[in-house]
């Protein structure tokens, strides 16, 4: 298959619930994520850059049983027990102190001066990347490359500064591993204020167009609990390392000649509509040259945010916790 | 007892009592003392078309220009005139200042002087390595032969406009206690007003005035009590940082500044009451720092909603009589109209999704619903921590009577339990969903005349309107936009990367330029010569 195949020759193969096998970014956020400025000012939404958690296939009804979620603590919310450091490592006190200084200037606004999370960045003491790092083998490349799509800039820093940051982060993590509680902690026990019977009533009235307790959501509570479950319930956000970042949204584009192409929504703004077809090829068109319809299963989640009372929210969570 | 007034310094110079008289004197002085290349403070009273001499363009904060060369009919022919690459990894968040053909652009620890005609660098100043927060920077200020830069470790540096050589550096506040500064200072005659940030620690809100020529401190206004002061009105709250540039009415001789959120940020029970003057608009005498009046947009904030957003000054007939008005689209999602002589509230209307108040009090303040305070089991709150809007500047278009605001309809879950403590953030919040929308607010009624979807999450760009009926801004997807102010229709766009500052405009050699920051590059557009 040619990489240069023009959009008009894309196959018509129907896309079979592509979101069931891929995690992704909600479509309306894809553009924003792609162009996210580093560190994203004060104005960034946690929806874009906040902690993410494993994504499971409960978005659509009639889904096949999902595979067990990968063991993925990276950027996980504070209610998940943080992974312990894999390789013991020690650093000179002077290097740790130097790292504290560099970290304060370059990293602390987003990640907090103590590495336990700031206005927009996740708690690094609970990061899988940090836990699996051995003397900077993962942190250093991460710093240098950045994670632009998550709002983290690429840093141009002297090697000594990078090494000092690594030393400081590991020192903070070691301290966190031996302490209890946490500044941003939300424990599953904190969230037990709902009524599961009322929650089931709400669920059956509001959620069953897309979801089924015995179908896509069967066993949900065995996979998720606490804050990660609450956040997934309110609005399913993508996994931290979702690649490529396609959400469950699909798009059907009709070309002027009448040809129709469908695929995963890859990008959308006022001027451009883009998709990835069933074979993985990217396509894009000016919005004024084609007609298109986007199917966004997450729109119902956004609409629900307008309707939930806090009690509804806790009730539905209580009900979802019974789906074991 | 603490009172939220200023503490004059021993060497404070008292200004002339009558503002108008002092202007006349100053104008005469300026003419005599300043060379043709120097920037007279009087330029800020009547900005010339070839300048954008202060962060907001003028004292009113309207972000509106009288320039008309670029129009709804010809804006499609707007093309790139030049681009200036900062070569930084951090996106540009600062809005440039332009005077005498020189453009001043900032980033944390950096100030560039650039030829505004060509984008050529004249000089670059780099502040020494320091440990302050390097999160962003708003912009510079210029006066006489000096240009001013605030620093991540809360210092103020005065540089020679010609060479970029530092003339003096003075501390604004103690960085070791948790202050930093991203502030674009405000020049008012012989005062330089400088604000700081700092809500990761429980420190009082500080706005300082310096002598622009020597850096000598003149006065300090505390929005919350300084250490060692018996507390009377803040209820134990600290914070209320004035990190955004204020606006100024020379006739009333009042400067208007928005104050930040209280600290600890999410822990409300430890600081009962309204927590004045956090989340407020305060009117100060710029000669003394004395508080004339305050209006609290968010009483007892527990969601990080400062009222630092631009207080926009408009003179108009309102409610049947001529008024000096102050408009603010505040971070808490509400649009306020005040009488800026007295602080009296004239209108309060939501402009973005907001579910935290059940009613508007008789004083025009939204009354917080205690059930939406952060709680152990979490509360679903809109807007989110980033707010219904933020520092991105709105623009007031006098022809249509609209305030254009980059708004966000957003939800978040907010948590607080005593285990989170009472220092700094003291809680946890997680964004759920946000949607950026440009809204045109009818300032007479608060009604939304039109909305323009910004293609994603919260926008980062401010808004500029021009007298030709154009509005310039950026969307969340990475497009610079020119819209028709009357109805929000898109007339031009360019995919620069996300616009993270507020567009500005000026005219040089008969050519109108419009500038946007896109990622880490500053772009200047104009009609083809």
PDB file of C-alpha atoms in Angstrom, chain A residues 26 28-29 31-48 51 77-78 101-102 104-110 112-113 117-120 148 153-156 182-187 189-193 227 230-231 234-235 237 267-271 302 304-310 313-314, chain B residues 89-93 130-135 138 178 180 199-201 243 304 331 353 371-372 376-380 384-386 390-392 408 410-411 413 415 417 419-420 423 425-435 452-453 455-460 475-479 481 483 490 492-493 497-498 500 519:
ATOM      1  CA  UNK A  26     -11.009  13.712  23.194  1.00  0.00           C
ATOM      2  CA  UNK A  28     -11.907  18.682  20.660  1.00  0.00           C
ATOM      3  CA  UNK A  29      -8.777  18.599  22.724  1.00  0.00           C
ATOM      4  CA  UNK A  31      -5.826  20.336  18.439  1.00  0.00           C
ATOM      5  CA  UNK A  32      -5.155  22.035  21.691  1.00  0.00           C
ATOM      6  CA  UNK A  33      -2.870  19.279  22.831  1.00  0.00           C
ATOM      7  CA  UNK A  34      -0.953  19.348  19.598  1.00  0.00           C
ATOM      8  CA  UNK A  35      -0.193  23.016  19.955  1.00  0.00           C
ATOM      9  CA  UNK A  36       0.010  23.139  23.689  1.00  0.00           C
ATOM     10  CA  UNK A  37       2.508  25.712  24.802  1.00  0.00           C
ATOM     11  CA  UNK A  38       5.091  24.526  27.246  1.00  0.00           C
ATOM     12  CA  UNK A  39       3.980  24.623  30.811  1.00  0.00           C
ATOM     13  CA  UNK A  40       0.837  26.209  29.573  1.00  0.00           C
ATOM     14  CA  UNK A  41       0.589  29.348  31.649  1.00  0.00           C
ATOM     15  CA  UNK A  42      -1.705  29.590  34.555  1.00  0.00           C
ATOM     16  CA  UNK A  43      -4.582  29.209  32.232  1.00  0.00           C
ATOM     17  CA  UNK A  44      -4.302  25.594  31.337  1.00  0.00           C
ATOM     18  CA  UNK A  45      -6.892  23.117  32.195  1.00  0.00           C
ATOM     19  CA  UNK A  46      -6.143  20.088  34.211  1.00  0.00           C
ATOM     20  CA  UNK A  47      -8.370  18.338  31.738  1.00  0.00           C
ATOM     21  CA  UNK A  48      -5.528  18.684  29.302  1.00  0.00           C
ATOM     22  CA  UNK A  51      -2.904  13.496  35.964  1.00  0.00           C
ATOM     23  CA  UNK A  77      -3.924  10.205  40.715  1.00  0.00           C
ATOM     24  CA  UNK A  78      -2.942  10.228  44.289  1.00  0.00           C
ATOM     25  CA  UNK A 101      17.597  24.850  43.493  1.00  0.00           C
ATOM     26  CA  UNK A 102      17.293  23.978  39.808  1.00  0.00           C
ATOM     27  CA  UNK A 104      12.576  25.192  42.184  1.00  0.00           C
ATOM     28  CA  UNK A 105      13.338  27.441  39.240  1.00  0.00           C
ATOM     29  CA  UNK A 106      12.453  25.170  36.335  1.00  0.00           C
ATOM     30  CA  UNK A 107       9.956  22.587  37.513  1.00  0.00           C
ATOM     31  CA  UNK A 108       8.283  23.690  40.732  1.00  0.00           C
ATOM     32  CA  UNK A 109       5.456  25.781  39.342  1.00  0.00           C
ATOM     33  CA  UNK A 110       3.897  22.715  37.714  1.00  0.00           C
ATOM     34  CA  UNK A 112       5.457  21.735  43.284  1.00  0.00           C
ATOM     35  CA  UNK A 113       8.621  22.656  45.125  1.00  0.00           C
ATOM     36  CA  UNK A 117       2.405  18.202  42.364  1.00  0.00           C
ATOM     37  CA  UNK A 118       1.687  21.864  41.683  1.00  0.00           C
ATOM     38  CA  UNK A 119      -0.903  23.926  39.857  1.00  0.00           C
ATOM     39  CA  UNK A 120      -0.956  21.733  36.772  1.00  0.00           C
ATOM     40  CA  UNK A 148       4.763  18.787  24.537  1.00  0.00           C
ATOM     41  CA  UNK A 153       8.284  21.817  27.635  1.00  0.00           C
ATOM     42  CA  UNK A 154      11.593  20.463  26.423  1.00  0.00           C
ATOM     43  CA  UNK A 155      14.349  21.751  28.682  1.00  0.00           C
ATOM     44  CA  UNK A 156      17.720  22.988  27.541  1.00  0.00           C
ATOM     45  CA  UNK A 182       0.057  13.311  50.722  1.00  0.00           C
ATOM     46  CA  UNK A 183      -0.674  16.872  49.893  1.00  0.00           C
ATOM     47  CA  UNK A 184      -3.010  16.064  47.035  1.00  0.00           C
ATOM     48  CA  UNK A 185      -4.168  12.722  48.312  1.00  0.00           C
ATOM     49  CA  UNK A 186      -7.727  11.532  47.754  1.00  0.00           C
ATOM     50  CA  UNK A 187      -8.323   8.083  49.222  1.00  0.00           C
ATOM     51  CA  UNK A 189     -12.476   5.868  51.645  1.00  0.00           C
ATOM     52  CA  UNK A 190     -12.997   9.628  51.197  1.00  0.00           C
ATOM     53  CA  UNK A 191     -15.469   9.037  48.395  1.00  0.00           C
ATOM     54  CA  UNK A 192     -17.974   6.736  50.115  1.00  0.00           C
ATOM     55  CA  UNK A 193     -20.841   9.191  50.599  1.00  0.00           C
ATOM     56  CA  UNK A 227     -10.481   8.935  42.300  1.00  0.00           C
ATOM     57  CA  UNK A 230     -14.615   9.011  39.637  1.00  0.00           C
ATOM     58  CA  UNK A 231     -12.615  10.872  37.010  1.00  0.00           C
ATOM     59  CA  UNK A 234     -17.126  12.133  34.780  1.00  0.00           C
ATOM     60  CA  UNK A 235     -15.055  12.350  31.610  1.00  0.00           C
ATOM     61  CA  UNK A 237      -9.405  11.064  29.680  1.00  0.00           C
ATOM     62  CA  UNK A 267      -7.890  16.829  14.391  1.00  0.00           C
ATOM     63  CA  UNK A 268     -10.567  19.429  14.051  1.00  0.00           C
ATOM     64  CA  UNK A 269     -10.610  23.192  14.124  1.00  0.00           C
ATOM     65  CA  UNK A 270     -12.549  25.860  12.247  1.00  0.00           C
ATOM     66  CA  UNK A 271     -10.541  25.307   9.108  1.00  0.00           C
ATOM     67  CA  UNK A 302     -20.017  16.717  28.819  1.00  0.00           C
ATOM     68  CA  UNK A 304     -24.054  15.124  31.963  1.00  0.00           C
ATOM     69  CA  UNK A 305     -21.676  17.494  33.776  1.00  0.00           C
ATOM     70  CA  UNK A 306     -24.368  20.155  33.496  1.00  0.00           C
ATOM     71  CA  UNK A 307     -26.898  17.844  35.134  1.00  0.00           C
ATOM     72  CA  UNK A 308     -25.144  16.088  38.019  1.00  0.00           C
ATOM     73  CA  UNK A 309     -25.731  17.306  41.537  1.00  0.00           C
ATOM     74  CA  UNK A 310     -22.890  16.412  43.880  1.00  0.00           C
ATOM     75  CA  UNK A 313     -22.191  12.122  41.299  1.00  0.00           C
ATOM     76  CA  UNK A 314     -21.473  10.291  44.541  1.00  0.00           C
TER      77      UNK A 314
ATOM     78  CA  UNK B  89      11.614  26.227  24.695  1.00  0.00           C
ATOM     79  CA  UNK B  90       8.985  28.125  26.660  1.00  0.00           C
ATOM     80  CA  UNK B  91       6.086  29.622  24.717  1.00  0.00           C
ATOM     81  CA  UNK B  92       5.760  33.400  24.599  1.00  0.00           C
ATOM     82  CA  UNK B  93       3.231  34.652  27.098  1.00  0.00           C
ATOM     83  CA  UNK B 130      18.242  32.295  39.994  1.00  0.00           C
ATOM     84  CA  UNK B 131      15.889  29.989  41.818  1.00  0.00           C
ATOM     85  CA  UNK B 132      12.569  31.800  41.334  1.00  0.00           C
ATOM     86  CA  UNK B 133       9.620  30.311  39.472  1.00  0.00           C
ATOM     87  CA  UNK B 134      10.192  30.522  35.700  1.00  0.00           C
ATOM     88  CA  UNK B 135       6.574  29.915  34.776  1.00  0.00           C
ATOM     89  CA  UNK B 138       3.780  39.337  31.171  1.00  0.00           C
ATOM     90  CA  UNK B 178       7.706  32.337  48.231  1.00  0.00           C
ATOM     91  CA  UNK B 180       8.148  35.712  42.410  1.00  0.00           C
ATOM     92  CA  UNK B 199       0.218  31.438  46.283  1.00  0.00           C
ATOM     93  CA  UNK B 200       2.295  28.371  47.112  1.00  0.00           C
ATOM     94  CA  UNK B 201       2.989  29.894  50.508  1.00  0.00           C
ATOM     95  CA  UNK B 243       0.291  39.903  39.746  1.00  0.00           C
ATOM     96  CA  UNK B 304      -8.098  29.726  43.138  1.00  0.00           C
ATOM     97  CA  UNK B 331     -11.953  34.505  36.807  1.00  0.00           C
ATOM     98  CA  UNK B 353     -20.377  28.423  33.114  1.00  0.00           C
ATOM     99  CA  UNK B 371     -21.859  23.164  49.338  1.00  0.00           C
ATOM    100  CA  UNK B 372     -19.433  23.944  46.494  1.00  0.00           C
ATOM    101  CA  UNK B 376     -13.441  15.369  51.475  1.00  0.00           C
ATOM    102  CA  UNK B 377     -15.724  13.541  49.017  1.00  0.00           C
ATOM    103  CA  UNK B 378     -15.195  16.039  46.179  1.00  0.00           C
ATOM    104  CA  UNK B 379     -17.473  18.691  44.671  1.00  0.00           C
ATOM    105  CA  UNK B 380     -18.188  19.192  40.990  1.00  0.00           C
ATOM    106  CA  UNK B 384     -12.200  25.072  37.057  1.00  0.00           C
ATOM    107  CA  UNK B 385      -8.997  26.320  38.659  1.00  0.00           C
ATOM    108  CA  UNK B 386      -8.078  28.238  35.480  1.00  0.00           C
ATOM    109  CA  UNK B 390      -7.715  34.418  33.192  1.00  0.00           C
ATOM    110  CA  UNK B 391      -4.911  36.902  32.564  1.00  0.00           C
ATOM    111  CA  UNK B 392      -5.478  36.903  28.801  1.00  0.00           C
ATOM    112  CA  UNK B 408     -13.830  28.926  29.312  1.00  0.00           C
ATOM    113  CA  UNK B 410     -15.095  24.222  32.534  1.00  0.00           C
ATOM    114  CA  UNK B 411     -15.720  21.686  35.291  1.00  0.00           C
ATOM    115  CA  UNK B 413     -13.647  18.286  41.161  1.00  0.00           C
ATOM    116  CA  UNK B 415     -11.220  18.229  47.438  1.00  0.00           C
ATOM    117  CA  UNK B 417      -9.777  17.530  54.134  1.00  0.00           C
ATOM    118  CA  UNK B 419      -5.044  16.218  56.333  1.00  0.00           C
ATOM    119  CA  UNK B 420      -4.257  18.536  53.399  1.00  0.00           C
ATOM    120  CA  UNK B 423      -0.226  25.907  54.002  1.00  0.00           C
ATOM    121  CA  UNK B 425      -2.414  24.893  48.122  1.00  0.00           C
ATOM    122  CA  UNK B 426      -3.897  22.815  51.005  1.00  0.00           C
ATOM    123  CA  UNK B 427      -6.273  20.678  48.955  1.00  0.00           C
ATOM    124  CA  UNK B 428      -6.555  18.900  45.637  1.00  0.00           C
ATOM    125  CA  UNK B 429      -8.439  19.686  42.465  1.00  0.00           C
ATOM    126  CA  UNK B 430      -8.702  17.808  39.203  1.00  0.00           C
ATOM    127  CA  UNK B 431      -9.926  19.246  35.918  1.00  0.00           C
ATOM    128  CA  UNK B 432     -12.723  17.321  34.251  1.00  0.00           C
ATOM    129  CA  UNK B 433     -13.474  19.166  31.020  1.00  0.00           C
ATOM    130  CA  UNK B 434     -12.954  22.655  29.586  1.00  0.00           C
ATOM    131  CA  UNK B 435     -14.102  24.346  26.413  1.00  0.00           C
ATOM    132  CA  UNK B 452     -17.087  32.086  18.781  1.00  0.00           C
ATOM    133  CA  UNK B 453     -15.885  28.560  19.508  1.00  0.00           C
ATOM    134  CA  UNK B 455     -11.695  24.782  18.855  1.00  0.00           C
ATOM    135  CA  UNK B 456     -10.585  23.170  22.084  1.00  0.00           C
ATOM    136  CA  UNK B 457      -9.818  23.742  25.747  1.00  0.00           C
ATOM    137  CA  UNK B 458      -9.260  27.101  27.386  1.00  0.00           C
ATOM    138  CA  UNK B 459      -7.676  29.647  25.072  1.00  0.00           C
ATOM    139  CA  UNK B 460      -4.426  31.410  25.902  1.00  0.00           C
ATOM    140  CA  UNK B 475      -7.853  29.869  19.210  1.00  0.00           C
ATOM    141  CA  UNK B 476      -6.936  26.834  21.284  1.00  0.00           C
ATOM    142  CA  UNK B 477      -5.873  24.808  18.276  1.00  0.00           C
ATOM    143  CA  UNK B 478      -2.996  27.077  17.245  1.00  0.00           C
ATOM    144  CA  UNK B 479      -4.540  29.589  14.844  1.00  0.00           C
ATOM    145  CA  UNK B 481      -7.574  34.804  14.074  1.00  0.00           C
ATOM    146  CA  UNK B 483     -12.784  38.250  13.349  1.00  0.00           C
ATOM    147  CA  UNK B 490     -13.734  34.672  10.940  1.00  0.00           C
ATOM    148  CA  UNK B 492      -8.493  35.646   8.364  1.00  0.00           C
ATOM    149  CA  UNK B 493      -6.423  33.018  10.090  1.00  0.00           C
ATOM    150  CA  UNK B 497       1.064  27.702  16.841  1.00  0.00           C
ATOM    151  CA  UNK B 498      -0.866  28.592  19.932  1.00  0.00           C
ATOM    152  CA  UNK B 500      -0.118  32.805  24.191  1.00  0.00           C
ATOM    153  CA  UNK B 519       4.647  29.293  20.422  1.00  0.00           C
TER     154      UNK B 519
END
